[in-house]
Amino acid sequence: MRPPRARTWGRLGCTPVVRVRGRGAGRVSMAGLSCYKPGRRSRMFYSFHVYRGRKGEKKGLTWQDYRDLLIRAHIRLGGPIVLVWDNLRAHLMPPMQEFIQANQDWLTVFQLPSYAPDLNPQEGIWSLVKRTIGNLAAADLDQLARAVRRGLKKIQYRPHLIDACLTTTGLIMDG
């Protein structure tokens, strides 16, 4: 719940101070796919999970959530997917690897090097989302989740932002 730090304007000589609670009662987890096809607009699909700190509740996204995100993207895009992703533990789990092997007819996966955020277009998307909630002092986890969802939805409807995140990685070769 600790907000990201951002700059803002204030009166000359008076530094603006935003008070927030120090509790860490939950978190918001996001997963996303930035999709590019020559001649079409770029698209983004995302999955979202709110962890409230309750007993027995899953803390973040699991390999099943990533699998479901890939299936949703495949259905919406209506074609094969070439996936470039990082070495997140959920991506490397044996059931996820079995899913990839079972769907090789429409899913091709390339693994990024161990630490390469500059090659991951989703890092740019996450940066944009964090910028939209920069000075938000959320009263509760629901308000934070609404703000994050709103930020993701805004990016989703602005393909030029997705294009910018994709081209900064150098993964798109467009002639």
mmCIF file with all atom_site columns, N, CA, C and O in Angstrom, residues 75-109:
data_model
loop_
_atom_site.group_PDB
_atom_site.id
_atom_site.type_symbol
_atom_site.label_atom_id
_atom_site.label_alt_id
_atom_site.label_comp_id
_atom_site.label_asym_id
_atom_site.label_entity_id
_atom_site.label_seq_id
_atom_site.pdbx_PDB_ins_code
_atom_site.Cartn_x
_atom_site.Cartn_y
_atom_site.Cartn_z
_atom_site.occupancy
_atom_site.B_iso_or_equiv
_atom_site.pdbx_formal_charge
_atom_site.auth_seq_id
_atom_site.auth_comp_id
_atom_site.auth_asym_id
_atom_site.auth_atom_id
_atom_site.pdbx_PDB_model_num
ATOM 1   N N  . ILE A 1 75  ? -7.684 -16.700 -28.210 1.00 0.00 ? 75  ILE A N  1
ATOM 2   C CA . ILE A 1 75  ? -9.061 -16.651 -28.707 1.00 0.00 ? 75  ILE A CA 1
ATOM 3   C C  . ILE A 1 75  ? -9.359 -15.277 -29.297 1.00 0.00 ? 75  ILE A C  1
ATOM 4   O O  . ILE A 1 75  ? -9.937 -15.171 -30.382 1.00 0.00 ? 75  ILE A O  1
ATOM 5   N N  . ARG A 1 76  ? -8.960 -14.208 -28.601 1.00 0.00 ? 76  ARG A N  1
ATOM 6   C CA . ARG A 1 76  ? -9.247 -12.854 -29.071 1.00 0.00 ? 76  ARG A CA 1
ATOM 7   C C  . ARG A 1 76  ? -8.456 -12.500 -30.320 1.00 0.00 ? 76  ARG A C  1
ATOM 8   O O  . ARG A 1 76  ? -8.958 -11.803 -31.195 1.00 0.00 ? 76  ARG A O  1
ATOM 9   N N  . LEU A 1 77  ? -7.212 -12.956 -30.411 1.00 0.00 ? 77  LEU A N  1
ATOM 10  C CA . LEU A 1 77  ? -6.380 -12.634 -31.568 1.00 0.00 ? 77  LEU A CA 1
ATOM 11  C C  . LEU A 1 77  ? -6.690 -13.524 -32.763 1.00 0.00 ? 77  LEU A C  1
ATOM 12  O O  . LEU A 1 77  ? -6.474 -13.133 -33.906 1.00 0.00 ? 77  LEU A O  1
ATOM 13  N N  . GLY A 1 78  ? -7.151 -14.731 -32.497 1.00 0.00 ? 78  GLY A N  1
ATOM 14  C CA . GLY A 1 78  ? -7.535 -15.631 -33.571 1.00 0.00 ? 78  GLY A CA 1
ATOM 15  C C  . GLY A 1 78  ? -6.380 -16.133 -34.414 1.00 0.00 ? 78  GLY A C  1
ATOM 16  O O  . GLY A 1 78  ? -6.552 -16.414 -35.597 1.00 0.00 ? 78  GLY A O  1
ATOM 17  N N  . GLY A 1 79  ? -5.215 -16.266 -33.835 1.00 0.00 ? 79  GLY A N  1
ATOM 18  C CA . GLY A 1 79  ? -4.076 -16.749 -34.599 1.00 0.00 ? 79  GLY A CA 1
ATOM 19  C C  . GLY A 1 79  ? -2.972 -17.225 -33.677 1.00 0.00 ? 79  GLY A C  1
ATOM 20  O O  . GLY A 1 79  ? -3.102 -17.207 -32.454 1.00 0.00 ? 79  GLY A O  1
ATOM 21  N N  . PRO A 1 80  ? -1.852 -17.639 -34.277 1.00 0.00 ? 80  PRO A N  1
ATOM 22  C CA . PRO A 1 80  ? -0.735 -18.123 -33.460 1.00 0.00 ? 80  PRO A CA 1
ATOM 23  C C  . PRO A 1 80  ? -0.092 -16.987 -32.669 1.00 0.00 ? 80  PRO A C  1
ATOM 24  O O  . PRO A 1 80  ? -0.175 -15.818 -33.046 1.00 0.00 ? 80  PRO A O  1
ATOM 25  N N  . ILE A 1 81  ? 0.546  -17.356 -31.573 1.00 0.00 ? 81  ILE A N  1
ATOM 26  C CA . ILE A 1 81  ? 1.206  -16.392 -30.693 1.00 0.00 ? 81  ILE A CA 1
ATOM 27  C C  . ILE A 1 81  ? 2.681  -16.762 -30.576 1.00 0.00 ? 81  ILE A C  1
ATOM 28  O O  . ILE A 1 81  ? 3.011  -17.915 -30.328 1.00 0.00 ? 81  ILE A O  1
ATOM 29  N N  . VAL A 1 82  ? 3.536  -15.765 -30.778 1.00 0.00 ? 82  VAL A N  1
ATOM 30  C CA . VAL A 1 82  ? 4.964  -15.905 -30.495 1.00 0.00 ? 82  VAL A CA 1
ATOM 31  C C  . VAL A 1 82  ? 5.192  -15.124 -29.214 1.00 0.00 ? 82  VAL A C  1
ATOM 32  O O  . VAL A 1 82  ? 5.026  -13.915 -29.171 1.00 0.00 ? 82  VAL A O  1
ATOM 33  N N  . LEU A 1 83  ? 5.533  -15.832 -28.160 1.00 0.00 ? 83  LEU A N  1
ATOM 34  C CA . LEU A 1 83  ? 5.611  -15.258 -26.821 1.00 0.00 ? 83  LEU A CA 1
ATOM 35  C C  . LEU A 1 83  ? 7.066  -15.092 -26.413 1.00 0.00 ? 83  LEU A C  1
ATOM 36  O O  . LEU A 1 83  ? 7.854  -16.024 -26.495 1.00 0.00 ? 83  LEU A O  1
ATOM 37  N N  . VAL A 1 84  ? 7.411  -13.882 -25.982 1.00 0.00 ? 84  VAL A N  1
ATOM 38  C CA . VAL A 1 84  ? 8.739  -13.605 -25.448 1.00 0.00 ? 84  VAL A CA 1
ATOM 39  C C  . VAL A 1 84  ? 8.528  -13.194 -24.008 1.00 0.00 ? 84  VAL A C  1
ATOM 40  O O  . VAL A 1 84  ? 7.899  -12.182 -23.735 1.00 0.00 ? 84  VAL A O  1
ATOM 41  N N  . TRP A 1 85  ? 9.022  -14.006 -23.070 1.00 0.00 ? 85  TRP A N  1
ATOM 42  C CA . TRP A 1 85  ? 8.795  -13.656 -21.669 1.00 0.00 ? 85  TRP A CA 1
ATOM 43  C C  . TRP A 1 85  ? 9.997  -13.898 -20.801 1.00 0.00 ? 85  TRP A C  1
ATOM 44  O O  . TRP A 1 85  ? 10.958 -14.548 -21.190 1.00 0.00 ? 85  TRP A O  1
ATOM 45  N N  . ASP A 1 86  ? 9.917  -13.351 -19.599 1.00 0.00 ? 86  ASP A N  1
ATOM 46  C CA . ASP A 1 86  ? 11.039 -13.399 -18.667 1.00 0.00 ? 86  ASP A CA 1
ATOM 47  C C  . ASP A 1 86  ? 11.065 -14.719 -17.901 1.00 0.00 ? 86  ASP A C  1
ATOM 48  O O  . ASP A 1 86  ? 10.289 -15.621 -18.174 1.00 0.00 ? 86  ASP A O  1
ATOM 49  N N  . ASN A 1 87  ? 11.971 -14.811 -16.964 1.00 0.00 ? 87  ASN A N  1
ATOM 50  C CA . ASN A 1 87  ? 12.177 -16.053 -16.220 1.00 0.00 ? 87  ASN A CA 1
ATOM 51  C C  . ASN A 1 87  ? 11.443 -16.060 -14.886 1.00 0.00 ? 87  ASN A C  1
ATOM 52  O O  . ASN A 1 87  ? 11.990 -16.506 -13.874 1.00 0.00 ? 87  ASN A O  1
ATOM 53  N N  . LEU A 1 88  ? 10.224 -15.590 -14.875 1.00 0.00 ? 88  LEU A N  1
ATOM 54  C CA . LEU A 1 88  ? 9.409  -15.656 -13.668 1.00 0.00 ? 88  LEU A CA 1
ATOM 55  C C  . LEU A 1 88  ? 9.198  -17.121 -13.300 1.00 0.00 ? 88  LEU A C  1
ATOM 56  O O  . LEU A 1 88  ? 9.064  -17.985 -14.174 1.00 0.00 ? 88  LEU A O  1
ATOM 57  N N  . ARG A 1 89  ? 9.162  -17.394 -12.016 1.00 0.00 ? 89  ARG A N  1
ATOM 58  C CA . ARG A 1 89  ? 9.056  -18.785 -11.559 1.00 0.00 ? 89  ARG A CA 1
ATOM 59  C C  . ARG A 1 89  ? 7.809  -19.476 -12.098 1.00 0.00 ? 89  ARG A C  1
ATOM 60  O O  . ARG A 1 89  ? 7.847  -20.645 -12.482 1.00 0.00 ? 89  ARG A O  1
ATOM 61  N N  . ALA A 1 90  ? 6.685  -18.749 -12.176 1.00 0.00 ? 90  ALA A N  1
ATOM 62  C CA . ALA A 1 90  ? 5.439  -19.345 -12.681 1.00 0.00 ? 90  ALA A CA 1
ATOM 63  C C  . ALA A 1 90  ? 5.551  -19.710 -14.157 1.00 0.00 ? 90  ALA A C  1
ATOM 64  O O  . ALA A 1 90  ? 4.901  -20.643 -14.627 1.00 0.00 ? 90  ALA A O  1
ATOM 65  N N  . HIS A 1 91  ? 6.396  -19.000 -14.915 1.00 0.00 ? 91  HIS A N  1
ATOM 66  C CA . HIS A 1 91  ? 6.591  -19.311 -16.330 1.00 0.00 ? 91  HIS A CA 1
ATOM 67  C C  . HIS A 1 91  ? 7.378  -20.602 -16.523 1.00 0.00 ? 91  HIS A C  1
ATOM 68  O O  . HIS A 1 91  ? 7.263  -21.250 -17.562 1.00 0.00 ? 91  HIS A O  1
ATOM 69  N N  . LEU A 1 92  ? 8.194  -20.926 -15.549 1.00 0.00 ? 92  LEU A N  1
ATOM 70  C CA . LEU A 1 92  ? 9.099  -22.069 -15.681 1.00 0.00 ? 92  LEU A CA 1
ATOM 71  C C  . LEU A 1 92  ? 8.597  -23.333 -14.992 1.00 0.00 ? 92  LEU A C  1
ATOM 72  O O  . LEU A 1 92  ? 9.267  -24.354 -15.028 1.00 0.00 ? 92  LEU A O  1
ATOM 73  N N  . MET A 1 93  ? 7.429  -23.280 -14.379 1.00 0.00 ? 93  MET A N  1
ATOM 74  C CA . MET A 1 93  ? 6.892  -24.438 -13.656 1.00 0.00 ? 93  MET A CA 1
ATOM 75  C C  . MET A 1 93  ? 6.590  -25.586 -14.620 1.00 0.00 ? 93  MET A C  1
ATOM 76  O O  . MET A 1 93  ? 6.177  -25.342 -15.764 1.00 0.00 ? 93  MET A O  1
ATOM 77  N N  . PRO A 1 94  ? 6.774  -26.827 -14.202 1.00 0.00 ? 94  PRO A N  1
ATOM 78  C CA . PRO A 1 94  ? 6.522  -27.969 -15.083 1.00 0.00 ? 94  PRO A CA 1
ATOM 79  C C  . PRO A 1 94  ? 5.119  -28.004 -15.697 1.00 0.00 ? 94  PRO A C  1
ATOM 80  O O  . PRO A 1 94  ? 4.992  -28.281 -16.895 1.00 0.00 ? 94  PRO A O  1
ATOM 81  N N  . PRO A 1 95  ? 4.038  -27.706 -14.955 1.00 0.00 ? 95  PRO A N  1
ATOM 82  C CA . PRO A 1 95  ? 2.724  -27.721 -15.613 1.00 0.00 ? 95  PRO A CA 1
ATOM 83  C C  . PRO A 1 95  ? 2.607  -26.670 -16.735 1.00 0.00 ? 95  PRO A C  1
ATOM 84  O O  . PRO A 1 95  ? 1.966  -26.926 -17.751 1.00 0.00 ? 95  PRO A O  1
ATOM 85  N N  . MET A 1 96  ? 3.268  -25.529 -16.556 1.00 0.00 ? 96  MET A N  1
ATOM 86  C CA . MET A 1 96  ? 3.248  -24.500 -17.601 1.00 0.00 ? 96  MET A CA 1
ATOM 87  C C  . MET A 1 96  ? 4.040  -24.964 -18.812 1.00 0.00 ? 96  MET A C  1
ATOM 88  O O  . MET A 1 96  ? 3.618  -24.744 -19.955 1.00 0.00 ? 96  MET A O  1
ATOM 89  N N  . GLN A 1 97  ? 5.158  -25.606 -18.575 1.00 0.00 ? 97  GLN A N  1
ATOM 90  C CA . GLN A 1 97  ? 5.962  -26.136 -19.677 1.00 0.00 ? 97  GLN A CA 1
ATOM 91  C C  . GLN A 1 97  ? 5.194  -27.220 -20.435 1.00 0.00 ? 97  GLN A C  1
ATOM 92  O O  . GLN A 1 97  ? 5.267  -27.307 -21.669 1.00 0.00 ? 97  GLN A O  1
ATOM 93  N N  . GLU A 1 98  ? 4.432  -28.038 -19.707 1.00 0.00 ? 98  GLU A N  1
ATOM 94  C CA . GLU A 1 98  ? 3.599  -29.056 -20.354 1.00 0.00 ? 98  GLU A CA 1
ATOM 95  C C  . GLU A 1 98  ? 2.516  -28.410 -21.204 1.00 0.00 ? 98  GLU A C  1
ATOM 96  O O  . GLU A 1 98  ? 2.216  -28.877 -22.311 1.00 0.00 ? 98  GLU A O  1
ATOM 97  N N  . PHE A 1 99  ? 1.920  -27.317 -20.716 1.00 0.00 ? 99  PHE A N  1
ATOM 98  C CA . PHE A 1 99  ? 0.911  -26.590 -21.486 1.00 0.00 ? 99  PHE A CA 1
ATOM 99  C C  . PHE A 1 99  ? 1.513  -26.041 -22.774 1.00 0.00 ? 99  PHE A C  1
ATOM 100 O O  . PHE A 1 99  ? 0.909  -26.131 -23.842 1.00 0.00 ? 99  PHE A O  1
ATOM 101 N N  . ILE A 1 100 ? 2.718  -25.501 -22.687 1.00 0.00 ? 100 ILE A N  1
ATOM 102 C CA . ILE A 1 100 ? 3.393  -24.959 -23.873 1.00 0.00 ? 100 ILE A CA 1
ATOM 103 C C  . ILE A 1 100 ? 3.671  -26.072 -24.876 1.00 0.00 ? 100 ILE A C  1
ATOM 104 O O  . ILE A 1 100 ? 3.431  -25.920 -26.080 1.00 0.00 ? 100 ILE A O  1
ATOM 105 N N  . GLN A 1 101 ? 4.163  -27.218 -24.389 1.00 0.00 ? 101 GLN A N  1
ATOM 106 C CA . GLN A 1 101 ? 4.445  -28.351 -25.277 1.00 0.00 ? 101 GLN A CA 1
ATOM 107 C C  . GLN A 1 101 ? 3.171  -28.870 -25.943 1.00 0.00 ? 101 GLN A C  1
ATOM 108 O O  . GLN A 1 101 ? 3.182  -29.241 -27.109 1.00 0.00 ? 101 GLN A O  1
ATOM 109 N N  . ALA A 1 102 ? 2.063  -28.879 -25.194 1.00 0.00 ? 102 ALA A N  1
ATOM 110 C CA . ALA A 1 102 ? 0.798  -29.392 -25.732 1.00 0.00 ? 102 ALA A CA 1
ATOM 111 C C  . ALA A 1 102 ? 0.171  -28.452 -26.760 1.00 0.00 ? 102 ALA A C  1
ATOM 112 O O  . ALA A 1 102 ? -0.656 -28.883 -27.560 1.00 0.00 ? 102 ALA A O  1
ATOM 113 N N  . ASN A 1 103 ? 0.579  -27.183 -26.774 1.00 0.00 ? 103 ASN A N  1
ATOM 114 C CA . ASN A 1 103 ? -0.027 -26.202 -27.677 1.00 0.00 ? 103 ASN A CA 1
ATOM 115 C C  . ASN A 1 103 ? 0.992  -25.590 -28.632 1.00 0.00 ? 103 ASN A C  1
ATOM 116 O O  . ASN A 1 103 ? 0.884  -24.409 -28.988 1.00 0.00 ? 103 ASN A O  1
ATOM 117 N N  . GLN A 1 104 ? 1.946  -26.375 -29.060 1.00 0.00 ? 104 GLN A N  1
ATOM 118 C CA . GLN A 1 104 ? 2.983  -25.881 -29.960 1.00 0.00 ? 104 GLN A CA 1
ATOM 119 C C  . GLN A 1 104 ? 2.442  -25.487 -31.334 1.00 0.00 ? 104 GLN A C  1
ATOM 120 O O  . GLN A 1 104 ? 3.121  -24.771 -32.064 1.00 0.00 ? 104 GLN A O  1
ATOM 121 N N  . ASP A 1 105 ? 1.250  -25.932 -31.688 1.00 0.00 ? 105 ASP A N  1
ATOM 122 C CA . ASP A 1 105 ? 0.687  -25.570 -32.988 1.00 0.00 ? 105 ASP A CA 1
ATOM 123 C C  . ASP A 1 105 ? 0.325  -24.087 -33.056 1.00 0.00 ? 105 ASP A C  1
ATOM 124 O O  . ASP A 1 105 ? 0.341  -23.492 -34.125 1.00 0.00 ? 105 ASP A O  1
ATOM 125 N N  . TRP A 1 106 ? 0.017  -23.430 -31.926 1.00 0.00 ? 106 TRP A N  1
ATOM 126 C CA . TRP A 1 106 ? -0.304 -22.002 -31.935 1.00 0.00 ? 106 TRP A CA 1
ATOM 127 C C  . TRP A 1 106 ? 0.538  -21.168 -30.985 1.00 0.00 ? 106 TRP A C  1
ATOM 128 O O  . TRP A 1 106 ? 0.447  -19.947 -30.972 1.00 0.00 ? 106 TRP A O  1
ATOM 129 N N  . LEU A 1 107 ? 1.399  -21.803 -30.196 1.00 0.00 ? 107 LEU A N  1
ATOM 130 C CA . LEU A 1 107 ? 2.190  -21.080 -29.203 1.00 0.00 ? 107 LEU A CA 1
ATOM 131 C C  . LEU A 1 107 ? 3.672  -21.392 -29.345 1.00 0.00 ? 107 LEU A C  1
ATOM 132 O O  . LEU A 1 107 ? 4.091  -22.540 -29.221 1.00 0.00 ? 107 LEU A O  1
ATOM 133 N N  . THR A 1 108 ? 4.459  -20.358 -29.616 1.00 0.00 ? 108 THR A N  1
ATOM 134 C CA . THR A 1 108 ? 5.914  -20.469 -29.681 1.00 0.00 ? 108 THR A CA 1
ATOM 135 C C  . THR A 1 108 ? 6.483  -19.567 -28.592 1.00 0.00 ? 108 THR A C  1
ATOM 136 O O  . THR A 1 108 ? 6.118  -18.390 -28.517 1.00 0.00 ? 108 THR A O  1
ATOM 137 N N  . VAL A 1 109 ? 7.358  -20.094 -27.755 1.00 0.00 ? 109 VAL A N  1
ATOM 138 C CA . VAL A 1 109 ? 7.875  -19.340 -26.613 1.00 0.00 ? 109 VAL A CA 1
ATOM 139 C C  . VAL A 1 109 ? 9.383  -19.154 -26.738 1.00 0.00 ? 109 VAL A C  1
ATOM 140 O O  . VAL A 1 109 ? 10.111 -20.104 -27.012 1.00 0.00 ? 109 VAL A O  1
#
